Tab-separated table of C-alpha atoms and ligand atoms in Angstrom:
chain	number	residue	atom	x	y	z
C	1	MET	CA	-5.097	-15.000	-19.427
C	2	PRO	CA	-4.531	-11.112	-19.935
C	3	GLU	CA	-7.185	-8.963	-18.066
C	4	THR	CA	-8.406	-5.495	-18.443
C	5	VAL	CA	-8.022	-4.047	-14.869
C	6	LEU	CA	-9.028	-1.276	-13.064
C	7	VAL	CA	-6.658	-0.414	-10.706
C	8	THR	CA	-8.119	2.833	-8.055
C	9	GLY	CA	-5.039	4.475	-6.950
C	10	GLY	CA	-2.784	4.038	-9.693
C	11	ALA	CA	-0.875	6.860	-9.707
C	12	GLY	CA	0.525	6.476	-5.672
C	13	PHE	CA	3.103	4.504	-4.214
C	14	ILE	CA	2.125	1.337	-4.394
C	15	GLY	CA	-0.473	1.563	-7.557
C	16	SER	CA	2.147	2.675	-10.079
C	17	HIS	CA	4.553	0.091	-8.912
C	18	THR	CA	1.565	-2.480	-9.767
C	19	CYS	CA	0.606	-0.801	-12.843
C	20	VAL	CA	4.092	-1.488	-13.785
C	21	GLU	CA	4.205	-5.897	-12.788
C	22	LEU	CA	0.698	-5.915	-14.623
C	23	LEU	CA	1.944	-4.081	-18.012
C	24	ASP	CA	4.763	-6.758	-18.115
C	25	HIS	CA	2.292	-9.488	-17.603
C	26	GLY	CA	0.157	-8.762	-20.517
C	27	HIS	CA	-2.646	-7.035	-18.897
C	28	GLU	CA	-4.147	-4.228	-20.222
C	29	VAL	CA	-4.314	-1.302	-17.239
C	30	VAL	CA	-6.948	1.608	-16.566
C	31	VAL	CA	-5.499	3.242	-13.550
C	32	VAL	CA	-8.522	5.611	-11.529
C	33	ASP	CA	-7.067	8.331	-9.347
C	34	ASP	CA	-7.710	11.843	-8.228
C	35	PHE	CA	-3.630	12.811	-8.454
C	36	SER	CA	-4.626	13.926	-4.198
C	37	ASN	CA	-1.704	12.088	-3.171
C	38	SER	CA	-0.037	11.701	-5.789
C	39	SER	CA	1.099	13.208	-9.737
C	40	PRO	CA	0.681	12.236	-13.252
C	41	GLY	CA	4.508	11.894	-13.528
C	42	ALA	CA	4.273	8.535	-11.586
C	43	VAL	CA	2.252	7.382	-14.882
C	44	ASP	CA	4.060	8.567	-17.419
C	45	ALA	CA	7.206	6.896	-15.399
C	46	VAL	CA	4.918	3.687	-14.949
C	47	MET	CA	4.236	3.737	-18.518
C	48	LYS	CA	8.215	4.577	-19.876
C	49	LEU	CA	9.374	1.361	-17.800
C	50	ALA	CA	7.049	-1.034	-19.208
C	51	GLY	CA	7.126	0.014	-22.487
C	52	ARG	CA	3.170	0.269	-23.533
C	53	PRO	CA	0.923	2.507	-22.385
C	54	LEU	CA	-2.424	2.255	-19.925
C	55	THR	CA	-5.472	4.556	-20.271
C	56	LEU	CA	-5.877	7.005	-17.281
C	57	HIS	CA	-9.000	8.856	-16.104
C	58	HIS	CA	-8.281	11.586	-13.800
C	59	ALA	CA	-11.650	11.120	-11.201
C	60	ASP	CA	-12.510	10.507	-7.489
C	61	LEU	CA	-14.405	7.104	-7.328
C	62	ARG	CA	-17.054	9.009	-4.957
C	63	ASP	CA	-17.968	10.576	-8.195
C	64	ARG	CA	-20.534	8.218	-9.379
C	65	ALA	CA	-20.910	9.914	-12.928
C	66	ALA	CA	-17.108	9.220	-13.677
C	67	LEU	CA	-16.954	6.359	-12.084
C	68	ASP	CA	-20.207	4.412	-14.624
C	69	ALA	CA	-18.117	6.138	-17.300
C	70	VAL	CA	-15.087	4.583	-17.381
C	71	PHE	CA	-16.532	0.762	-16.441
C	72	VAL	CA	-18.598	2.013	-19.495
C	73	ASP	CA	-15.439	2.808	-21.909
C	74	HIS	CA	-13.702	-0.151	-20.722
C	75	ASP	CA	-14.343	-3.771	-20.741
C	76	ILE	CA	-13.007	-4.391	-16.821
C	77	ASN	CA	-12.699	-8.122	-15.281
C	78	ALA	CA	-10.905	-7.232	-12.449
C	79	VAL	CA	-10.597	-4.306	-10.318
C	80	ILE	CA	-7.237	-3.610	-7.778
C	81	HIS	CA	-8.474	-0.753	-5.253
C	82	PHE	CA	-5.977	1.419	-3.726
C	83	ALA	CA	-7.449	4.488	-3.631
C	84	ALA	CA	-7.541	5.773	-0.415
C	85	LYS	CA	-6.230	7.739	2.701
C	86	LYS	CA	-3.887	6.413	4.720
C	87	ALA	CA	-1.864	8.597	7.440
C	88	VAL	CA	-2.462	7.218	10.883
C	89	GLY	CA	-1.515	10.589	12.457
C	90	GLU	CA	-4.047	12.565	9.697
C	91	SER	CA	-7.101	9.983	10.517
C	92	VAL	CA	-6.859	11.332	14.020
C	93	ARG	CA	-7.239	14.382	13.278
C	94	ILE	CA	-9.454	14.010	10.125
C	95	PRO	CA	-11.371	11.064	10.502
C	96	LEU	CA	-14.540	12.037	8.824
C	97	ASP	CA	-12.355	12.354	5.793
C	98	TYR	CA	-11.083	9.091	6.186
C	99	PHE	CA	-14.246	8.085	6.710
C	100	ASP	CA	-15.966	9.637	3.669
C	101	ILE	CA	-13.049	8.931	0.643
C	102	ASN	CA	-12.135	5.486	2.603
C	103	ILE	CA	-15.330	3.781	2.808
C	104	GLY	CA	-17.405	6.160	0.559
C	105	GLY	CA	-15.136	5.363	-1.895
C	106	THR	CA	-14.853	2.078	-2.055
C	107	THR	CA	-19.007	1.269	-1.416
C	108	ALA	CA	-19.420	3.836	-4.361
C	109	LEU	CA	-16.785	1.732	-6.522
C	110	LEU	CA	-18.342	-1.971	-5.331
C	111	ARG	CA	-22.155	-0.249	-6.335
C	112	THR	CA	-20.652	0.711	-9.565
C	113	MET	CA	-18.851	-3.244	-9.906
C	114	ASN	CA	-21.929	-4.811	-9.094
C	115	ASP	CA	-24.216	-2.170	-12.355
C	116	HIS	CA	-21.546	-3.740	-14.200
C	117	GLY	CA	-21.611	-7.500	-13.774
C	118	VAL	CA	-17.958	-6.621	-12.178
C	119	HIS	CA	-16.954	-9.245	-9.541
C	120	ARG	CA	-13.432	-10.044	-8.582
C	121	LEU	CA	-11.712	-7.730	-6.818
C	122	VAL	CA	-8.190	-7.520	-5.119
C	123	PHE	CA	-8.334	-4.857	-1.824
C	124	SER	CA	-5.773	-2.610	0.061
C	125	SER	CA	-5.874	-3.977	3.030
C	126	SER	CA	-3.487	-3.366	6.137
C	127	CYS	CA	-1.555	-4.628	9.053
C	128	SER	CA	-2.381	-1.482	11.343
C	129	ILE	CA	-6.366	-3.343	12.004
C	130	TYR	CA	-3.959	-5.917	13.965
C	131	GLY	CA	-4.287	-2.893	16.210
C	132	ASP	CA	-2.265	-2.646	19.930
C	133	THR	CA	-0.910	-6.162	19.988
C	134	SER	CA	1.788	-8.044	21.161
C	135	LYS	CA	1.415	-11.215	19.786
C	136	VAL	CA	4.071	-11.996	17.143
C	137	PRO	CA	4.147	-12.927	15.119
C	138	LEU	CA	0.911	-12.314	13.358
C	139	ASP	CA	-1.900	-14.031	11.435
C	140	GLU	CA	-4.666	-13.807	9.543
C	141	ASP	CA	-7.201	-15.318	12.397
C	142	ASP	CA	-5.803	-12.727	15.322
C	143	PRO	CA	-8.635	-10.528	16.264
C	144	ALA	CA	-8.629	-7.175	14.807
C	145	GLY	CA	-8.574	-3.930	17.374
C	146	PRO	CA	-8.194	-0.901	15.098
C	147	THR	CA	-6.151	1.633	17.251
C	148	ASN	CA	-6.684	4.559	15.086
C	149	PRO	CA	-9.091	5.999	12.011
C	150	TYR	CA	-7.762	5.278	9.318
C	151	ALA	CA	-6.784	1.105	10.391
C	152	ARG	CA	-10.940	1.541	11.245
C	153	THR	CA	-11.331	2.233	7.682
C	154	LYS	CA	-9.766	-0.664	6.465
C	155	TYR	CA	-11.349	-2.866	8.530
C	156	ILE	CA	-14.891	-1.633	7.957
C	157	CYS	CA	-14.317	-2.047	4.417
C	158	GLU	CA	-12.947	-5.734	4.903
C	159	GLN	CA	-16.623	-5.817	6.763
C	160	LEU	CA	-18.450	-4.484	4.168
C	161	LEU	CA	-16.633	-6.488	1.607
C	162	GLY	CA	-17.388	-9.819	3.649
C	163	ASP	CA	-21.148	-8.880	3.863
C	164	ALA	CA	-21.193	-7.907	-0.328
C	165	CYS	CA	-19.978	-11.505	-0.873
C	166	VAL	CA	-22.293	-12.896	0.900
C	167	ARG	CA	-25.680	-10.968	-0.759
C	168	TYR	CA	-23.601	-12.288	-4.214
C	169	PRO	CA	-21.985	-15.410	-3.838
C	170	GLU	CA	-20.591	-14.801	-7.237
C	171	MET	CA	-18.158	-12.456	-5.969
C	172	SER	CA	-14.684	-13.642	-5.090
C	173	VAL	CA	-12.229	-10.783	-3.628
C	174	ILE	CA	-8.897	-11.146	-1.913
C	175	ALA	CA	-7.613	-8.312	0.915
C	176	LEU	CA	-3.738	-8.117	0.952
C	177	ARG	CA	-2.863	-6.313	4.618
C	178	TYR	CA	0.295	-5.126	3.832
C	179	PHE	CA	2.964	-4.332	6.502
C	180	ASN	CA	5.226	-1.813	5.503
C	181	PRO	CA	5.461	-1.299	2.410
C	182	ILE	CA	9.080	1.051	1.212
C	183	GLY	CA	11.600	1.088	-1.574
C	184	ALA	CA	11.057	1.765	-4.831
C	185	HIS	CA	11.621	0.390	-8.239
C	186	PRO	CA	15.441	-0.201	-9.136
C	187	SER	CA	15.357	1.316	-12.318
C	188	GLY	CA	15.277	4.451	-10.270
C	189	MET	CA	12.411	5.282	-12.225
C	190	LEU	CA	9.441	4.652	-10.017
C	191	GLY	CA	9.464	5.475	-6.418
C	192	GLU	CA	7.421	6.953	-3.404
C	193	ASP	CA	6.717	10.542	-3.987
C	194	PRO	CA	4.320	11.915	-1.122
C	195	THR	CA	2.315	15.917	-1.547
C	196	GLY	CA	3.599	17.400	1.508
C	197	VAL	CA	5.727	16.240	4.502
C	198	PRO	CA	5.726	13.287	4.739
C	199	ASN	CA	4.052	10.766	7.511
C	200	ASN	CA	5.777	7.706	6.885
C	201	VAL	CA	9.321	7.088	7.896
C	202	LEU	CA	11.424	6.390	4.863
C	203	PRO	CA	9.949	8.959	2.628
C	204	TYR	CA	11.208	11.471	5.457
C	205	MET	CA	14.159	9.735	5.880
C	206	ALA	CA	15.081	10.164	1.858
C	207	GLN	CA	14.324	13.733	2.039
C	208	VAL	CA	16.324	13.950	4.862
C	209	ALA	CA	19.304	12.540	2.795
C	210	VAL	CA	18.488	14.857	0.028
C	211	GLY	CA	18.891	17.652	2.284
C	212	ARG	CA	15.098	19.086	1.571
C	213	LEU	CA	14.685	17.682	5.034
C	214	ASP	CA	17.158	18.285	8.437
C	215	GLU	CA	16.763	15.504	10.506
C	216	LEU	CA	13.996	12.567	10.935
C	217	PRO	CA	12.166	12.360	13.872
C	218	VAL	CA	12.255	9.208	15.632
C	219	PHE	CA	8.913	8.717	17.749
C	220	GLY	CA	9.807	7.307	20.666
C	221	ASN	CA	12.803	5.418	22.466
C	222	ASP	CA	10.978	3.827	25.153
C	223	TYR	CA	8.926	0.883	23.599
C	224	PRO	CA	9.592	-2.078	24.801
C	225	THR	CA	12.403	-3.554	22.033
C	226	PRO	CA	15.681	-3.878	22.040
C	227	ASP	CA	16.224	-0.446	20.889
C	228	GLY	CA	13.718	1.039	22.525
C	229	THR	CA	12.129	1.925	19.315
C	230	CYS	CA	9.015	0.954	17.336
C	231	ILE	CA	10.026	-2.327	14.686
C	232	ARG	CA	8.050	-2.912	11.733
C	233	ASP	CA	7.278	-5.565	8.737
C	234	TYR	CA	8.708	-3.873	6.057
C	235	ILE	CA	8.490	-4.981	2.406
C	236	HIS	CA	9.072	-4.189	-0.729
C	237	VAL	CA	6.904	-2.349	-2.593
C	238	VAL	CA	7.809	-4.577	-5.937
C	239	ASP	CA	7.053	-7.287	-3.758
C	240	VAL	CA	3.905	-6.225	-2.559
C	241	ALA	CA	3.206	-4.733	-6.163
C	242	ASP	CA	3.889	-8.687	-7.258
C	243	GLY	CA	1.423	-10.506	-4.795
C	244	HIS	CA	-1.570	-8.330	-6.384
C	245	ARG	CA	-0.554	-9.603	-9.164
C	246	VAL	CA	-0.471	-13.105	-7.942
C	247	ALA	CA	-3.505	-12.583	-6.362
C	248	LEU	CA	-5.159	-11.449	-9.556
C	249	ASP	CA	-4.390	-14.818	-10.825
C	250	HIS	CA	-5.927	-16.363	-7.561
C	251	LEU	CA	-8.970	-14.786	-7.946
C	252	ASP	CA	-11.102	-17.233	-9.209
C	253	ASP	CA	-9.361	-20.251	-7.048
C	254	GLU	CA	-12.905	-19.661	-4.567
C	255	PRO	CA	-15.612	-16.838	-4.238
C	256	GLY	CA	-16.213	-14.919	-1.075
C	257	LEU	CA	-13.567	-12.576	0.760
C	258	ARG	CA	-10.120	-14.579	1.893
C	259	VAL	CA	-7.553	-12.351	3.821
C	260	PHE	CA	-3.900	-12.545	3.788
C	261	ASN	CA	-1.170	-10.990	4.865
C	262	LEU	CA	1.432	-9.637	3.160
C	263	GLY	CA	4.727	-9.306	4.882
C	264	ALA	CA	8.214	-10.314	4.785
C	265	GLY	CA	7.907	-12.188	8.699
C	266	ARG	CA	11.282	-10.081	9.901
C	267	GLY	CA	11.016	-6.939	11.681
C	268	ALA	CA	13.723	-4.141	11.298
C	269	SER	CA	13.528	-1.008	14.161
C	270	VAL	CA	13.466	2.244	13.656
C	271	LEU	CA	17.229	2.805	14.054
C	272	GLU	CA	18.070	-0.884	12.258
C	273	LEU	CA	15.974	1.091	9.256
C	274	ILE	CA	18.170	4.634	9.707
C	275	ALA	CA	21.154	2.613	9.774
C	276	GLU	CA	20.614	0.760	6.927
C	277	PHE	CA	19.495	3.669	4.709
C	278	GLY	CA	22.619	5.239	5.694
C	279	ARG	CA	24.930	2.858	4.284
C	280	ALA	CA	22.749	2.873	1.060
C	281	VAL	CA	23.268	7.205	1.074
C	282	GLY	CA	26.963	5.792	2.372
C	283	ARG	CA	26.817	8.177	5.190
C	284	PRO	CA	25.030	8.820	8.753
C	285	ILE	CA	20.819	9.813	8.586
C	286	PRO	CA	20.631	12.523	10.632
C	287	TYR	CA	17.577	12.208	13.366
C	288	ARG	CA	16.429	13.503	17.107
C	289	MET	CA	14.612	11.425	19.356
C	290	GLU	CA	10.759	12.734	19.769
C	291	GLY	CA	7.953	11.451	22.191
C	292	ARG	CA	5.864	8.451	20.746
C	293	ARG	CA	3.669	9.205	18.064
C	294	SER	CA	0.360	8.982	19.032
C	295	GLY	CA	-1.867	5.763	17.334
C	296	ASP	CA	1.615	3.762	16.944
C	297	VAL	CA	2.263	0.482	18.225
C	298	PRO	CA	5.733	-1.266	19.395
C	299	MET	CA	5.805	-3.941	17.056
C	300	LEU	CA	4.200	-5.411	14.120
C	301	ILE	CA	5.513	-8.236	11.910
C	302	ALA	CA	3.416	-10.993	9.590
C	303	ASP	CA	3.490	-14.497	10.314
C	304	PRO	CA	3.469	-14.834	6.246
C	305	GLY	CA	2.511	-18.476	5.755
C	306	ARG	CA	-0.987	-18.599	4.618
C	307	VAL	CA	-0.074	-16.917	1.554
C	308	GLU	CA	2.974	-18.778	1.253
C	309	ARG	CA	0.990	-21.992	1.323
C	310	ALA	CA	-2.406	-21.165	-0.866
C	311	TRP	CA	0.130	-19.752	-3.547
C	312	GLY	CA	3.574	-21.027	-3.340
C	313	TRP	CA	4.328	-16.970	-2.559
C	314	ARG	CA	6.889	-14.912	-1.113
C	315	THR	CA	8.711	-11.889	-0.680
C	316	THR	CA	12.444	-12.261	-2.358
C	317	ARG	CA	13.650	-8.056	-1.613
C	318	ASP	CA	15.713	-7.766	1.662
C	319	LEU	CA	15.664	-4.709	3.907
C	320	THR	CA	19.317	-3.384	1.927
C	321	ALA	CA	17.212	-3.819	-1.382
C	322	MET	CA	14.614	-2.066	-0.062
C	323	CYS	CA	17.001	1.437	1.171
C	324	GLU	CA	19.017	1.180	-1.881
C	325	ASP	CA	16.289	1.114	-4.366
C	326	ALA	CA	14.639	3.576	-2.342
C	327	TRP	CA	17.897	5.829	-2.197
C	328	ARG	CA	17.899	5.566	-5.922
C	329	PHE	CA	14.878	7.115	-6.905
C	330	GLN	CA	15.542	9.737	-4.388
C	331	ARG	CA	18.841	10.357	-5.245
C	332	LEU	CA	17.444	11.200	-9.583
C	333	ASN	CA	14.414	12.353	-8.190
C	334	PRO	CA	15.559	14.974	-5.343
C	335	SER	CA	12.472	16.550	-5.983
C	336	GLY	CA	10.303	14.212	-6.739
C	337	TYR	CA	8.688	13.760	-9.792
C	338	PRO	CA	8.632	16.087	-12.528
C	339	ALA	CA	5.261	18.642	-12.782
C	340	THR	CA	3.739	17.847	-16.597
Z	1	UD1	C1	1.094	3.085	9.535
Z	1	UD1	C2	0.195	1.183	8.908
Z	1	UD1	C3	0.550	0.950	8.275
Z	1	UD1	C4	0.313	1.517	6.341
Z	1	UD1	C5	0.734	2.626	6.873
Z	1	UD1	C6	0.664	3.587	5.869
Z	1	UD1	C7	0.167	1.159	11.791
Z	1	UD1	C8	0.085	0.539	12.821
Z	1	UD1	N1	0.585	0.738	10.922
Z	1	UD1	O1	2.253	2.133	9.318
Z	1	UD1	O2	-0.683	-0.286	8.369
Z	1	UD1	O3	0.383	0.753	5.432
Z	1	UD1	O4	0.907	3.604	8.256
Z	1	UD1	O5	0.811	4.608	5.894
Z	1	UD1	O6	-0.841	1.829	11.778
Z	1	UD1	N2	8.803	7.014	12.123
Z	1	UD1	C9	9.252	7.956	13.184
Z	1	UD1	N3	9.754	9.068	11.795
Z	1	UD1	C10	9.026	9.558	11.660
Z	1	UD1	C11	7.932	8.441	10.464
Z	1	UD1	C12	8.153	7.038	11.445
Z	1	UD1	O7	10.001	7.416	14.049
Z	1	UD1	O8	9.509	10.228	10.862
Z	1	UD1	C13	8.091	5.298	12.954
Z	1	UD1	C14	6.808	5.604	13.358
Z	1	UD1	O9	7.130	5.597	14.644
Z	1	UD1	C15	7.023	3.718	13.057
Z	1	UD1	C16	7.570	3.576	12.091
Z	1	UD1	O10	8.572	4.539	11.852
Z	1	UD1	O11	7.999	2.917	14.535
Z	1	UD1	C17	6.977	3.268	11.015
Z	1	UD1	O12	6.053	4.371	10.670
Z	1	UD1	P1	5.539	4.917	9.488
Z	1	UD1	O13	6.661	4.596	7.844
Z	1	UD1	O14	4.898	5.948	9.544
Z	1	UD1	O15	4.054	3.432	8.977
Z	1	UD1	P2	3.489	2.489	10.350
Z	1	UD1	O16	2.989	3.893	11.398
Z	1	UD1	O17	4.103	1.983	11.073
């Protein structure tokens, strides 16, 4: 059934790809974004790709009056909540911003949803809540142990959502714990375009490949992994977007909070990722070894079994596709989205 879906943070990396999926599947999309780490150019690209418009509201979720007006203007059936800050290192430096924006934004959204009788929510969570664990792979019943403020805000939001579901049994919430989303839309029109120097490894190396940055710092080569660099479960952003679209279809399966990993169930080290991206680019990516980054853990790999058992859903795009698609976007948009 077509729905009217509010997508917070819909101009961001995962949000914009999810908007394309939703529009392609007949849903109406309303985006709220404050463009603090995204660009209106992404929204233009979404509409061009989908061949259909969405409605855009430039607002901060904590602006209760602005958010209320969005719910008054549109008959929202469900919400997908991405809007948040997401840099691990930055969260150690400015934790209060993370508490305020990630937790404050989520509670403001919940309150407004409640005021307007909207009870269906897909929440953007993170594998980082598992913290420093040596267990491989990780399933949803493994204990949480956030090692940085960013991860803690995601875990606290999951707990708040669980408490809200107990108080309001009509609520249905799905938290998707993504592992490491990278890649881009295969058209090359939509991708990752962070503001300032990238925090995450793939956009950093993509900017090295187009000459905007000199070389990739590799944070640590003395981890207990085969080549000494950290291992992550990279997942194509279009798979992540598809996972949200499918989650929406399953919101009514049962009430309460449900949690699912979104990952491929396979890991790649930083050096393996550099090699794969170099193959996509057609030349090696310059890098230098640096010390460990605070808050990093050696290895995080998903057990993707729960979501497959529940919905028959699994990832379909491999590391080669992730690198080729990310490179296509960066090559076609060397300076990111055009300023609008
Ligand atoms: C972190 C979170 C993840 C979250 C993501 C959002 C953890 C464990 N994971 O992912 O849940 O979704 O942020 O931003 O907190 N690296 C380099 N050089 C760089 C950048 C990164 O070597 O310039 C390495 C990192 O040490 C890490 C890997 O690349 O081993 C991936 O890093 P990154 O892309 O920043 O993601 P995570 O920190 O794994």
